Amino acid sequence: MKARVHVSLKSGVLDPQGKAIGNALASLGFTGVGEVRQGKLIEIEIEGSDRAAARAKVEKMCQELLANPVIENYAIELE
Amino acid sequence: MKAAVVIFPGSNRERDVCAALKRASGKEPDIVWHRDSELPQADLIVLPGGFAYGDYLRCGAMAAHSPVMREVKARAAKGVPVLGICNGFQVLTEAGMLPGALLANRTLSFVCRDVHLRVETSQTIFTCGYEAGQAIRVPVAHGEGNYTADKATLDRLEGEGLVAFRYCSPSGELTDADNVNGSARAIAGVFNDTRTVLGLMPHPENSTDPLLGCTDGQGLFDGIVSALQ
């Protein structure tokens, strides 16, 4: 099954890339745009069909590597 | 003093730091490949600058989990000094050996120029070659050097004298204009709790060759050699 991990910066952490994207949107003429923040999507194929085990495994991946807990949050979706 | 310099795929400043270490100690450091699970005997372990693993995922994230890092952590726990420069500093934060994290520079640009650093304390093996409050000139070359940590951690670092260097003016003043990347409290480098691990974003090893016009960085390496004698 496929696990999709969304990694994003914690709120309050400066996101200069998000800011740059917001500025670019403004210069493209988009009005009414507020804060923009950029994150990451990591997709992982997990073998087996035990959803609970898969989720636990991906949780561990997030804690150990995929997200930096000092500055990032993560959210896991299992298909 | 014998040093070991650990390299990852994408490290690129190991030769510069070896030259600075050789100048200070008279001995050629050992170069250790990241996949080695053993480290030679070393009085100092150095993680050099560069782009380990291409900075993929996050700077230093994957390097922090290299086989060699298990041994680096074990040695650090026994009190062997560890020096992380630039990418090396990023690896140390990702490995949990130093607090905080390094974010993208607030200007979003890669900054490659000389800056001045205020030495915050001379009471460590790394900074005993300087005086507290002294301003030194060293180059930076990074896109993700913006040091961040939560308020409690920053307060603790300051309260316990664990801030090593701050970005400053040539005369040692702290101004926002001199904060080259937006780091919290203008922090350029920090120590661990025992002051035996130092991480800093600037490159002192590139301020050691008289040919290049400035040798302010040599004091860091000379200081380590004299402290470990």
XYZ file of C-alpha atoms in Angstrom:
308
model
C 0.000 0.000 0.000
C 1.081 3.562 -0.520
C 1.854 5.943 2.322
C 1.852 9.666 1.612
C 3.722 11.803 4.098
C 3.190 15.566 4.133
C 6.024 17.399 5.856
C 5.535 21.062 6.654
C 7.325 23.703 8.676
C 5.850 24.331 12.117
C 3.889 27.539 12.312
C 6.101 30.296 13.589
C 9.121 28.921 11.743
C 10.243 31.360 9.067
C 9.547 30.069 5.549
C 11.470 32.252 3.083
C 10.593 29.927 0.194
C 6.887 30.320 0.936
C 7.391 34.074 1.056
C 9.160 34.061 -2.284
C 6.324 32.049 -3.816
C 3.819 34.542 -2.409
C 5.755 37.424 -3.936
C 5.880 35.657 -7.294
C 2.112 35.060 -7.182
C 1.603 38.758 -6.504
C 3.757 39.772 -9.430
C 1.749 37.391 -11.590
C -1.285 39.485 -10.688
C -3.020 37.245 -8.118
C -4.692 39.455 -5.517
C -6.181 38.498 -2.188
C -3.383 36.033 -1.441
C -2.342 35.727 2.189
C 0.506 33.724 3.679
C 2.068 31.006 1.545
C 3.968 28.102 3.046
C 5.766 25.353 1.181
C 6.050 21.751 2.352
C 7.082 18.358 1.022
C 5.248 15.253 -0.125
C 7.040 11.927 0.280
C 5.368 8.821 -1.116
C 6.440 5.403 0.146
C 5.339 1.972 -1.036
C 4.875 -0.268 2.023
C 4.712 -4.042 1.564
C 1.937 -6.042 3.196
C -1.691 -5.259 3.987
C -1.596 -4.631 7.762
C -2.602 -0.959 7.898
C -1.817 -0.465 11.593
C 1.651 -1.932 11.185
C 2.256 0.168 8.091
C 1.193 3.347 9.864
C 3.426 2.572 12.837
C 6.352 1.939 10.511
C 5.840 5.208 8.649
C 5.437 7.087 11.957
C 8.869 5.827 12.944
C 10.279 6.859 9.556
C 8.918 10.354 10.106
C 10.352 10.628 13.597
C 13.775 9.280 12.643
C 14.357 10.794 9.220
C 11.571 12.245 7.132
C 10.783 15.210 9.397
C 12.991 17.270 11.689
C 10.924 17.586 14.895
C 12.658 20.853 15.792
C 11.134 22.664 12.833
C 8.678 20.355 11.042
C 5.313 18.649 11.455
C 4.202 15.620 9.496
C 0.904 14.023 8.487
C 0.515 10.470 7.194
C -2.127 9.247 4.725
C -2.456 5.584 3.895
C -4.150 4.549 0.684
C 47.157 16.300 18.206
C 45.786 13.824 15.674
C 42.543 14.683 13.914
C 40.102 12.570 11.929
C 38.070 14.302 9.228
C 34.882 12.475 8.233
C 33.697 12.849 4.641
C 30.324 12.063 3.087
C 29.474 11.944 -0.589
C 29.314 15.649 -1.425
C 31.652 16.935 1.290
C 34.031 19.419 -0.323
C 35.987 21.376 2.299
C 37.915 18.509 3.823
C 41.202 19.485 2.169
C 40.951 23.049 3.458
C 40.358 21.920 7.016
C 43.161 19.314 6.736
C 45.547 22.092 5.675
C 44.516 24.260 8.624
C 44.858 21.328 11.035
C 48.259 20.372 9.622
C 49.412 23.968 9.953
C 48.372 23.956 13.600
C 49.406 20.461 14.662
C 52.142 19.476 12.239
C 50.281 16.227 11.567
C 48.243 15.263 8.509
C 44.721 14.341 9.655
C 43.134 10.966 8.816
C 40.283 11.104 6.320
C 37.427 8.746 7.215
C 34.775 7.651 4.709
C 31.192 7.846 5.955
C 30.541 4.160 5.393
C 33.350 3.118 7.739
C 31.872 1.958 10.997
C 35.227 2.345 12.711
C 37.151 5.512 13.428
C 40.914 5.622 13.934
C 42.224 6.956 17.232
C 41.741 10.720 17.108
C 42.068 13.613 19.528
C 39.624 15.654 17.449
C 36.895 14.636 15.001
C 35.920 17.082 12.265
C 32.822 17.147 10.064
C 33.752 19.450 7.152
C 31.748 21.694 4.861
C 30.089 20.729 1.612
C 26.836 19.260 0.379
C 26.628 15.797 1.920
C 24.074 13.703 -0.020
C 23.422 16.782 -2.139
C 21.498 18.321 0.799
C 18.667 15.978 -0.252
C 15.642 15.864 2.090
C 17.282 18.347 4.482
C 20.875 19.501 4.798
C 22.799 16.919 6.795
C 19.726 14.732 7.407
C 20.955 11.594 5.745
C 24.600 12.104 6.603
C 23.533 12.144 10.266
C 22.508 8.491 9.896
C 25.694 7.273 8.180
C 27.363 4.228 9.761
C 30.321 6.351 10.885
C 28.093 8.718 12.869
C 27.259 5.981 15.393
C 30.948 5.900 16.297
C 31.274 9.700 16.210
C 28.425 9.929 18.754
C 30.049 7.256 20.929
C 33.377 9.088 20.904
C 31.673 12.404 21.666
C 29.917 10.778 24.619
C 33.365 9.816 25.933
C 34.476 13.431 25.627
C 36.395 13.371 22.331
C 36.042 16.881 20.854
C 33.977 17.176 17.673
C 34.064 20.194 15.348
C 31.324 20.606 12.710
C 31.841 23.307 10.082
C 28.954 24.530 7.925
C 27.456 21.284 6.500
C 29.147 19.625 9.487
C 27.147 21.875 11.836
C 23.983 20.850 9.985
C 24.904 17.175 10.412
C 25.472 17.701 14.161
C 22.033 19.286 14.656
C 20.357 16.540 12.613
C 22.220 13.919 14.649
C 20.932 15.501 17.845
C 24.461 16.283 19.041
C 23.713 20.007 19.076
C 20.380 21.759 19.703
C 18.418 23.733 17.129
C 18.273 23.531 13.361
C 19.553 25.416 10.322
C 16.925 26.941 8.039
C 17.187 28.616 4.629
C 18.838 32.046 4.798
C 16.155 34.687 5.277
C 17.254 36.352 2.021
C 16.836 33.000 0.225
C 20.195 33.605 -1.412
C 23.391 31.599 -1.086
C 25.804 33.933 0.682
C 29.480 33.612 -0.108
C 31.583 36.382 1.439
C 33.648 37.374 4.466
C 31.795 38.151 7.672
C 32.875 39.091 11.170
C 32.192 36.919 14.166
C 32.243 37.919 17.803
C 33.888 35.263 19.942
C 31.491 34.859 22.864
C 33.799 32.999 25.240
C 37.452 32.045 25.354
C 36.896 29.391 28.019
C 36.654 26.416 25.705
C 39.110 24.166 23.918
C 37.908 25.613 20.596
C 38.066 29.317 21.445
C 40.999 29.551 23.861
C 43.075 31.036 21.042
C 40.892 34.161 21.155
C 39.682 36.693 23.677
C 36.020 36.977 24.611
C 34.500 39.830 22.622
C 37.146 39.634 19.915
C 35.908 40.079 16.344
C 37.422 37.748 13.743
C 37.006 37.772 9.976
C 36.125 34.497 8.271
C 34.194 33.591 5.114
C 30.747 32.050 4.942
C 29.391 30.052 2.018
C 25.916 28.708 2.635
C 22.276 28.788 1.596
C 20.881 27.245 4.795
C 22.691 28.839 7.726
C 19.774 30.482 9.501
C 20.063 29.091 13.051
C 16.787 28.518 14.838
C 15.628 26.999 18.107
C 12.674 27.615 20.401
C 12.876 30.450 22.913
C 13.565 28.145 25.867
C 16.536 26.579 24.078
C 17.926 29.951 22.979
C 17.605 31.307 26.527
C 19.332 28.222 27.899
C 22.175 28.459 25.363
C 22.774 32.071 26.327
C 22.317 31.488 30.026
C 24.787 28.604 30.124
C 27.427 30.231 27.931
C 26.907 27.800 25.054
C 26.793 30.377 22.257
C 30.202 30.236 20.579
C 30.092 32.951 17.933
C 27.684 35.647 16.746
C 27.639 37.571 13.457
C 28.861 41.100 14.126
C 30.331 44.252 12.605
C 34.106 44.562 12.135
C 34.240 46.280 15.524
C 32.269 43.541 17.228
C 28.827 45.162 17.439
C 25.690 43.145 16.896
C 23.426 44.763 14.310
C 20.698 43.271 12.161
C 22.587 44.320 9.021
C 25.549 42.170 10.074
C 23.346 39.109 10.619
C 24.179 37.565 7.284
C 21.413 34.951 7.242
C 18.833 35.985 9.843
C 19.975 33.547 12.535
C 18.165 33.794 15.864
C 20.108 36.134 18.184
C 22.755 36.357 15.424
C 24.083 32.954 16.457
C 26.784 31.629 14.133
C 27.933 28.700 16.265
C 26.998 26.807 19.425
C 28.535 24.337 21.879
C 27.007 21.251 23.423
C 26.486 21.116 27.189
C 30.068 20.051 27.910
C 31.589 22.469 25.377
C 33.344 19.541 23.704
C 31.242 19.697 20.550
C 31.225 22.875 18.467
C 29.166 23.575 15.360
C 29.516 26.779 13.355
C 28.329 27.874 9.925
C 31.367 30.010 8.917
C 34.612 28.542 7.605
C 37.551 29.344 9.910
C 39.700 26.918 7.898
C 39.419 29.302 4.946
C 40.843 32.163 6.980
C 44.216 30.577 7.720
C 46.373 31.047 4.629
C 48.443 34.251 4.584
C 48.275 34.171 0.777
C 44.544 34.849 0.969
C 44.937 37.932 3.119
C 43.434 36.917 6.435
C 44.444 34.361 9.028
C 41.924 35.106 11.811
C 40.640 31.538 11.639
C 43.974 29.953 12.531
C 43.425 30.867 16.203
C 40.644 28.290 16.422
C 42.912 25.451 15.289
C 45.955 26.653 17.236
C 43.750 26.929 20.310
C 42.540 23.340 19.975
C 46.110 22.072 19.623
C 47.324 23.923 22.695
C 44.263 22.951 24.746
C 44.658 19.275 23.952
C 48.359 19.121 24.699
